[in-house]
Amino acid sequence: MVKAGRILAAGGLFLLAMGAARAEQDIDTGDTAWVLISAALVMLMTPGLGLFYAGMVRAKNVLGTLMHSFTMVALVGVAWVLWGYSLAFGGDGALIGSLEWIGLRGVTGDPGPYADNIPHLAFMTFQGMFAIITPALISGAFAERMRFGAFLLFMLLWSTFVYSPICHWVWGSGGWLGGLGALDFAGGTVVHISSGIAALACALMLGRRKHLGSEEMAPHNLTMTIIGTALLWFGWFGFNAGSALAADGLAASAFVVTNTAAASAALSWMLVETLHRRRSTALGAASGAVAGLVAITPAAGFVGPVSAVVIGFVVSFLSYGAILLKGRLGYDDALDVVAVHFVGGAWGALATGLFASLAINDGGANGLFFGGGLALLGRQFVGVAATAAFSLIASLIILLLVRVFIPLRVTDEDETIGLDLSQHGEMGYNLEAV
Amino acid sequence: MIKIEAIIRPNKLDDVKAALDALGVQGMTVSHVMGSGKQRGRTQHYRGQEYVVNLLDKIKLETVVSDAEADSVVKAITKAAATGEIGDGKVFLSRIDNAVRIRTGEEGDGAIR
């Protein structure tokens, strides 16, 4: 028996070796090139997000704000390889991945279970860039007042215990939301709803900035914000079109609707603020573009270009309204992460249930407006509600836990002198030095 | 000696300098300042939220002249800096005890000529 077992094992290994050799030949070089380039495009979004946010804060916090995004490239870049990827994509669990790929053990240049046309490592690193930008998105909520150590600890825990599980629900093998048939092409729930609602938890737990509402809160450099917006828009082609995981017609379709929705939303944001304040602003055009990109993210592989015009046009009214509502409710989500990412992401997820069409992607479904009835819309709603509820509660718990070890906020005095000097001992601008 | 401090509109600095030059007044100190007065601030909008900025950019021009010159210099400044609208600024006069030219050690009117 022992001998037979050994022979069987050897036979199994031989078959595995054969499989690996065959898989090697199945790798599509064009697809692999596109996914690797897309990963690089998505990587660029995170420093771009840093510029987008840093232009909106006061000059004394410019480096502190840039660091919130930049350090995510470093922190999650390591955590994703060590355990994050395995927790998000390993195993077949309904709620969370496994530890089978810890330290990328067994994740190689051969195709993995998620895509048979590209190396498993290419899929892993593409997904890693999503894991990096998602927590960075949250940082706009607690801008200008969070202690750097508390920030790092919160982000590490959030990435591990919120991002990886939600990512597994939607995209992981056996994940319950994906199994339910909720559609999320490039991360409406996983990236934007999860981070957007976590931003609300942060704004509530950290409290308002000192002297909120006085003139000194105005953005210090909106040219920087526009540059950041341009980098985000550019990188988003990798985010959405790269999510096709192939250099094919679906990628081209996702690319086109991504650009269309961003353009439409930039126009509609300028329209809504002109109706409200009689001026179109640069910050408004930039905010609209980003809101449009957020909204099209879950829908990118499932909707056509005219649907994208509508999805982009509507999102600005919703996000702008959410910002005005924030003023009434009084919570200080400093850079409007809730309004842009939660509201925009929720609209995009629900809009997928309205505008999705099998004519665009036969792997998707028909939405309400394309003869699919309410079934998909209902599943999309479950996805939004479950993601938001879990992320909100888990984020609050993590913040309470972090607070046991490190105060979340800087001292009043440090807040007055700014994060650059108080947290990092340097200044972004030394223009008056002799 | 009289010290003249004029708070003026930034876009009137060139006119005022030319007027002073015509009177032969060469010495002056100019700074960018922020201030508020009867002129109302500007309203800014960021993502629909309104910010009213009360402190406006102004120029402060300081010069010290002899008692005899003071009247004509003040007249020249007011004429050159005026637009007739609210926000033209103010001129303040004060008496100066003494002045010293660092290079030569001259004092009094000789130091400011």
XYZ file of C-alpha atoms in Angstrom:
547
model
C 0.000 0.000 0.000
C 2.773 2.295 0.945
C 4.543 1.548 -2.293
C 1.393 2.097 -4.332
C 0.831 5.383 -2.570
C 4.316 6.513 -3.428
C 3.803 5.634 -7.081
C 0.505 7.488 -7.105
C 2.182 10.488 -5.554
C 4.927 10.348 -8.154
C 2.297 10.041 -10.880
C 0.490 13.023 -9.434
C 3.668 15.072 -9.439
C 4.307 14.087 -13.043
C 0.805 15.169 -14.010
C 1.307 18.424 -12.119
C 4.561 18.970 -13.994
C 2.779 18.296 -17.268
C 0.044 20.721 -16.256
C 2.588 23.400 -15.439
C 4.330 22.932 -18.775
C 1.068 23.143 -20.637
C -0.011 26.180 -18.624
C 3.245 27.915 -19.474
C 2.353 27.676 -23.133
C -1.165 28.983 -22.480
C 0.063 32.286 -21.127
C -0.961 35.044 -23.529
C 1.869 37.510 -23.877
C -0.399 40.370 -25.003
C -2.731 39.858 -22.028
C 0.212 39.606 -19.646
C 1.750 42.809 -20.976
C -1.559 44.667 -20.584
C -2.158 43.446 -17.036
C 1.403 44.332 -15.947
C 1.072 47.807 -17.512
C -2.335 48.166 -15.865
C -0.791 47.284 -12.500
C 1.772 50.049 -13.031
C -1.033 52.470 -14.019
C -2.957 51.678 -10.834
C 0.218 52.079 -8.768
C 0.556 55.639 -10.113
C -2.966 56.445 -8.918
C -1.963 56.348 -5.250
C 0.691 59.105 -5.361
C -1.754 60.867 -7.729
C -4.413 60.606 -5.026
C -1.849 62.082 -2.634
C -1.526 65.159 -4.886
C -5.315 65.347 -5.294
C -5.739 65.447 -1.505
C -2.638 67.495 -0.657
C -3.746 70.424 -2.812
C -6.958 70.663 -0.791
C -5.347 70.989 2.646
C -3.548 73.932 4.190
C 0.120 74.498 3.333
C 1.286 73.336 6.764
C -0.184 69.857 6.157
C 0.929 69.250 2.584
C 3.589 66.637 3.377
C 1.513 64.936 6.042
C -1.262 64.514 3.488
C 1.054 63.301 0.719
C 2.510 60.789 3.176
C -0.938 59.323 3.889
C -1.053 58.070 0.308
C 2.631 57.503 -0.313
C 3.177 55.309 2.740
C 0.313 53.052 1.669
C 2.348 52.055 -1.380
C 5.008 50.941 1.081
C 2.945 49.501 3.952
C 0.331 47.573 1.967
C 2.960 46.778 -0.658
C 4.652 44.591 1.965
C 1.548 43.336 3.812
C -0.111 42.236 0.545
C 2.814 39.971 -0.325
C 3.176 38.564 3.186
C -0.482 37.805 3.993
C -2.954 40.209 2.355
C -3.180 38.459 -1.002
C -3.657 35.050 0.583
C -6.407 36.337 2.902
C -8.169 37.942 -0.055
C -7.805 35.270 -2.728
C -6.622 32.017 -1.091
C -8.924 29.069 -0.357
C -12.625 28.650 -1.100
C -14.246 30.179 1.986
C -17.388 32.277 1.782
C -16.179 35.009 4.140
C -12.376 35.176 3.965
C -9.469 33.607 2.124
C -6.920 31.243 3.579
C -3.254 31.251 4.520
C -2.266 28.897 1.698
C -0.455 31.628 -0.265
C 1.160 33.293 2.723
C 4.396 34.955 1.656
C 3.295 34.159 -1.929
C 4.164 30.497 -1.373
C 3.090 28.709 -4.555
C 2.236 31.920 -6.395
C 4.457 31.768 -9.450
C 4.903 32.795 -13.041
C 2.487 30.039 -14.057
C -1.213 30.843 -14.374
C -3.194 30.706 -11.143
C -6.818 29.764 -10.525
C -8.173 33.255 -11.302
C -6.887 33.717 -14.840
C -5.466 31.036 -17.100
C -4.017 33.499 -19.624
C -1.626 35.453 -17.381
C 0.934 34.529 -14.696
C -0.490 34.172 -11.196
C 2.084 36.759 -10.075
C 0.738 39.291 -12.578
C -2.786 38.818 -11.197
C -1.450 39.087 -7.649
C 0.423 42.347 -8.206
C -2.454 43.909 -10.184
C -4.762 43.148 -7.249
C -2.101 44.447 -4.861
C -2.319 47.916 -6.380
C -6.070 47.963 -5.597
C -5.308 46.923 -2.032
C -2.844 49.855 -1.812
C -5.105 52.628 -3.055
C -8.224 51.600 -1.106
C -6.999 52.505 2.398
C -5.280 55.598 0.970
C -8.720 56.812 -0.172
C -9.908 56.838 3.454
C -7.172 59.268 4.471
C -9.043 62.262 3.054
C -11.531 61.963 5.922
C -9.032 62.469 8.746
C -6.743 64.891 6.887
C -4.923 67.554 8.915
C -5.356 65.952 12.333
C -4.429 62.249 12.624
C -1.341 61.081 14.473
C 1.056 59.312 12.104
C 1.601 56.226 14.284
C -2.128 55.739 14.809
C -2.618 56.172 11.075
C -0.119 53.408 10.217
C -1.573 50.962 12.739
C -5.145 51.673 11.640
C -4.260 51.177 7.989
C -2.438 47.907 8.571
C -5.369 46.480 10.542
C -7.952 47.862 8.109
C -6.182 46.398 5.092
C -5.979 43.003 6.789
C -9.371 42.755 8.480
C -11.617 44.843 6.233
C -10.141 45.008 2.737
C -9.040 41.382 2.385
C -12.360 39.893 3.589
C -14.538 42.181 1.408
C -12.258 41.519 -1.559
C -12.747 37.792 -0.951
C -16.539 38.150 -0.702
C -16.694 39.722 -4.139
C -13.783 38.359 -6.168
C -12.370 35.433 -4.169
C -13.084 31.808 -4.974
C -16.228 30.821 -3.016
C -16.857 34.408 -1.892
C -20.523 34.849 -0.944
C -21.261 38.130 -2.759
C -19.710 36.933 -5.994
C -21.590 33.661 -5.577
C -24.825 35.592 -5.103
C -24.336 37.118 -8.543
C -23.695 40.706 -7.437
C -21.632 42.388 -10.169
C -18.575 44.481 -9.398
C -16.287 44.823 -12.381
C -13.410 46.806 -10.900
C -14.181 47.580 -7.275
C -17.291 49.655 -6.607
C -18.003 47.711 -3.440
C -14.518 46.363 -2.712
C -12.704 49.680 -3.161
C -15.085 52.632 -3.022
C -17.954 51.642 -0.744
C -15.609 49.973 1.735
C -13.277 52.992 1.926
C -16.041 55.589 1.636
C -17.947 54.312 4.645
C -14.726 53.732 6.626
C -14.107 57.432 6.035
C -17.359 58.183 7.873
C -16.181 56.058 10.815
C -12.900 58.012 10.895
C -14.579 61.425 10.653
C -16.903 60.517 13.541
C -14.159 59.054 15.742
C -11.586 61.790 15.190
C -13.948 64.736 15.445
C -13.847 68.061 13.681
C -10.718 70.021 12.913
C -10.057 73.025 15.127
C -11.582 76.287 13.867
C -13.522 74.517 11.133
C -15.401 76.963 8.929
C -13.024 79.896 9.142
C -11.221 81.210 6.092
C -7.921 79.468 6.763
C -9.375 76.070 5.775
C -9.416 76.939 2.065
C -7.383 74.624 -0.215
C -3.774 75.811 -0.457
C -2.870 74.674 -3.991
C -5.564 73.530 -6.388
C -3.085 73.248 -9.248
C -1.678 70.287 -7.325
C -5.196 68.864 -7.051
C -5.673 69.131 -10.818
C -2.380 67.316 -11.466
C -3.497 64.608 -9.048
C -6.842 64.338 -10.820
C -5.080 63.906 -14.156
C -2.941 61.090 -12.726
C -6.013 59.425 -11.214
C -7.926 59.616 -14.500
C -4.922 58.241 -16.419
C -4.350 55.425 -13.935
C -8.042 54.553 -13.886
C -7.718 53.108 -17.401
C -5.538 50.421 -15.835
C -7.948 50.070 -12.931
C -11.040 49.476 -15.058
C -9.817 48.280 -18.457
C -7.115 46.182 -16.762
C -9.844 44.419 -14.776
C -10.790 42.599 -17.977
C -7.541 40.688 -17.262
C -7.005 40.489 -21.031
C -6.136 42.831 -23.892
C -9.460 42.285 -25.613
C -12.726 43.885 -26.668
C -14.063 43.938 -23.120
C -10.986 45.901 -22.007
C -11.584 48.397 -24.817
C -15.247 48.701 -23.816
C -14.303 49.320 -20.177
C -11.714 51.890 -21.294
C -14.287 53.827 -23.336
C -16.999 53.908 -20.669
C -14.428 54.932 -18.061
C -13.405 58.002 -20.028
C -16.992 58.786 -20.961
C -18.339 58.685 -17.406
C -15.477 60.829 -16.076
C -16.037 63.418 -18.799
C -19.800 63.455 -18.292
C -19.462 63.849 -14.522
C -16.920 66.682 -14.828
C -19.452 68.540 -16.979
C -22.395 67.840 -14.696
C -20.472 68.906 -11.563
C -19.687 72.234 -13.252
C -23.379 72.487 -14.097
C -24.669 71.757 -10.606
C -22.323 74.230 -8.942
C -23.215 76.879 -11.498
C -26.880 76.326 -10.664
C -26.090 76.543 -6.941
C -23.313 79.178 -6.751
C -23.201 80.716 -10.244
C -19.570 79.678 -10.787
C -17.814 76.679 -12.328
C -14.699 75.914 -10.316
C -11.501 74.002 -11.015
C -12.013 71.981 -7.844
C -15.534 71.197 -9.021
C -14.379 69.946 -12.426
C -11.757 67.773 -10.723
C -14.203 66.464 -8.117
C -16.722 65.631 -10.815
C -14.170 63.707 -12.866
C -13.188 61.616 -9.849
C -16.826 61.016 -8.865
C -17.538 59.857 -12.425
C -14.580 57.481 -12.335
C -15.802 56.082 -9.021
C -19.343 55.582 -10.320
C -18.308 53.775 -13.495
C -15.903 51.442 -11.670
C -18.371 48.647 -10.751
C -20.199 49.049 -14.070
C -17.201 49.383 -16.397
C -17.320 45.892 -17.904
C -21.090 45.632 -18.080
C -22.502 48.865 -19.556
C -22.345 50.709 -22.864
C -21.132 54.258 -23.570
C -24.535 56.002 -23.517
C -25.274 54.388 -20.152
C -21.882 55.728 -19.009
C -22.925 59.264 -19.956
C -26.001 58.915 -17.732
C -24.116 57.246 -14.859
C -21.524 60.037 -14.907
C -24.084 62.814 -15.285
C -26.133 61.686 -12.277
C -23.270 61.063 -9.853
C -22.292 64.745 -9.540
C -25.769 65.707 -8.331
C -25.676 62.942 -5.709
C -22.138 63.657 -4.500
C -22.638 67.436 -4.487
C -25.827 66.961 -2.495
C -23.989 64.727 -0.031
C -21.384 67.458 0.516
C -24.084 70.022 1.252
C -25.698 67.517 3.608
C -22.352 67.062 5.386
C -22.380 70.771 6.165
C -25.811 70.340 7.779
C -24.936 67.178 9.722
C -21.703 68.637 11.006
C -19.268 65.726 10.720
C -15.870 66.726 9.372
C -15.062 64.425 6.471
C -12.329 66.874 5.502
C -11.891 66.022 1.821
C -15.341 64.514 1.142
C -14.470 60.842 0.884
C -17.985 59.833 1.934
C -19.639 62.008 -0.697
C -17.336 61.027 -3.553
C -16.468 57.391 -2.798
C -19.328 56.019 -0.725
C -22.132 57.895 -2.470
C -20.462 57.621 -5.899
C -19.624 53.935 -5.362
C -23.128 53.088 -4.125
C -24.669 54.857 -7.103
C -22.311 53.008 -9.458
C -23.161 49.639 -7.908
C -26.899 50.292 -8.124
C -26.540 51.777 -11.620
C -24.943 48.487 -12.664
C -28.259 46.898 -11.689
C -30.026 49.386 -13.952
C -27.755 49.604 -17.004
C -25.902 46.268 -17.232
C -26.381 44.517 -20.567
C -25.524 41.044 -21.779
C -24.829 42.630 -25.148
C -21.753 44.290 -23.608
C -20.580 41.334 -21.526
C -22.206 37.916 -21.838
C -20.606 36.962 -18.527
C -22.671 39.632 -16.742
C -26.432 40.093 -16.590
C -29.198 42.352 -17.849
C -30.177 45.235 -15.603
C -33.607 46.776 -15.096
C -33.402 48.973 -18.198
C -32.226 46.099 -20.410
C -34.997 43.630 -19.692
C -33.432 41.961 -16.655
C -36.098 43.045 -14.186
C -35.289 43.804 -10.557
C -33.226 40.684 -9.844
C -29.790 42.179 -10.498
C -30.702 45.494 -8.851
C -31.692 43.578 -5.733
C -28.406 41.679 -5.654
C -26.504 44.941 -6.160
C -28.363 46.447 -3.218
C -27.377 43.509 -1.020
C -23.758 44.062 -2.065
C -23.869 47.766 -1.169
C -25.611 47.216 2.164
C -23.463 44.292 3.308
C -20.186 45.973 2.352
C -21.141 49.272 3.969
C -22.409 47.678 7.179
C -19.367 45.449 7.629
C -16.831 48.166 6.799
C -18.502 50.751 9.032
C -18.666 48.470 12.064
C -15.245 46.888 11.562
C -13.645 50.308 11.020
C -15.149 51.641 14.254
C -13.884 48.595 16.154
C -10.382 48.976 14.696
C -10.312 52.694 15.580
C -11.377 51.900 19.159
C -8.656 49.270 19.340
C -5.953 51.555 17.961
C -7.015 54.255 20.424
C -6.115 51.935 23.289
C -2.486 52.047 22.195
C -2.072 55.443 20.475
C -4.263 58.578 20.602
C -5.874 58.993 17.185
C -5.523 62.770 17.055
C -2.484 64.975 17.306
C -2.401 67.439 20.199
C -4.053 70.845 19.783
C -0.653 72.474 19.585
C 0.569 70.043 16.914
C -2.604 70.581 14.930
C -1.966 74.328 15.023
C 1.624 74.060 13.773
C 0.598 71.444 11.189
C 1.344 67.802 10.465
C 4.466 68.543 8.421
C 6.423 69.941 11.351
C 4.722 68.062 14.178
C 4.598 64.573 12.645
C 7.509 64.572 10.235
C 9.834 67.392 11.349
C 9.994 68.983 7.918
C 8.155 71.525 5.809
C 6.733 71.256 2.316
C 7.505 74.844 1.442
C 10.585 76.732 2.572
C 9.921 79.694 0.312
C 10.944 82.358 2.823
C 14.312 80.857 3.668
C 17.096 83.369 2.990
C 10.615 114.604 10.786
C 7.399 112.870 9.923
C 6.872 109.175 9.250
C 4.220 108.554 6.611
C 2.609 105.099 6.509
C 0.301 104.621 3.559
C -1.925 101.558 3.216
C -2.865 101.395 -0.459
C -4.255 99.122 -3.131
C -1.585 96.767 -4.549
C -2.296 97.930 -8.106
C -1.681 101.577 -7.128
C 1.906 101.069 -5.945
C 3.480 102.037 -9.275
C 1.465 105.259 -9.482
C 2.378 106.218 -5.925
C 6.049 105.482 -6.499
C 6.043 107.638 -9.629
C 4.380 110.499 -7.726
C 6.960 110.281 -4.933
C 9.765 110.120 -7.452
C 8.474 113.366 -9.027
C 8.800 114.997 -5.579
C 12.326 113.673 -5.172
C 11.413 111.241 -2.382
C 13.658 108.235 -2.863
C 13.676 106.413 0.452
C 10.808 104.098 1.190
C 9.980 100.649 2.587
C 7.247 98.617 0.945
C 5.589 95.503 2.350
C 2.772 93.187 1.405
C 0.211 93.268 4.168
C -3.271 91.915 4.868
C -5.912 94.097 6.369
C -9.584 94.817 6.821
C -11.627 97.990 6.855
C -14.835 99.201 5.340
C -14.181 97.253 2.143
C -16.048 93.961 2.301
C -14.200 90.700 1.814
C -14.491 88.303 -1.092
C -16.583 85.173 -1.082
C -14.937 81.945 -2.198
C -16.644 78.620 -2.873
C -15.025 75.212 -2.480
C -17.272 72.273 -3.326
C -20.308 74.413 -2.647
C -19.128 75.495 0.822
C -18.801 79.255 1.246
C -15.746 80.987 2.674
C -15.793 84.745 3.284
C -12.283 86.162 3.268
C -12.236 89.364 5.377
C -8.523 90.100 5.215
C -7.554 91.576 1.867
C -4.159 92.085 0.280
C -2.826 95.621 0.613
C 0.521 97.359 0.245
C 2.065 99.308 3.119
C 4.469 102.022 2.014
C 6.543 103.732 4.703
C 8.697 106.800 4.228
C 10.162 109.427 6.565
C 10.355 113.031 5.337
C 11.160 116.470 6.766
C 8.365 118.508 8.379
C 8.345 120.886 5.402
C 7.864 118.112 2.831
C 5.200 116.137 4.687
C 2.161 117.982 3.408
C 3.050 117.780 -0.283
C 4.057 114.086 0.008
C 0.757 113.152 1.651
C -1.135 115.037 -1.053
C 0.838 113.261 -3.784
C 0.150 109.845 -2.250
C -3.592 110.436 -1.773
C -3.921 111.718 -5.305
C -2.012 108.822 -6.871
C -3.662 106.068 -4.761
C -7.260 107.239 -5.096
C -9.923 105.508 -7.174
C -12.882 106.981 -5.308
C -14.141 103.530 -4.317
C -14.212 102.031 -0.824
C -10.917 100.237 -0.197
C -8.469 102.926 -1.340
C -6.700 102.773 2.035
C -5.372 105.251 4.591
C -2.356 107.420 5.353
C -1.025 107.673 8.911
C 1.395 110.382 10.071
C 3.577 110.294 13.158
C 6.432 112.356 14.542
C 9.906 110.827 14.474
C 12.505 111.752 17.108
C 15.616 111.101 15.108
C 17.156 109.155 12.217
C 20.708 107.897 11.603
C 22.307 107.081 8.257
C 24.319 103.954 8.977
C 27.022 104.561 6.361
C 28.038 108.063 7.534
C 26.570 108.471 10.966
C 24.621 111.605 9.874
C 21.595 112.367 12.038
C 18.285 114.183 11.673
C 17.134 115.611 8.322
C 20.563 114.932 6.857
C 20.048 111.196 7.378
C 16.834 111.019 5.330
C 17.700 113.313 2.457
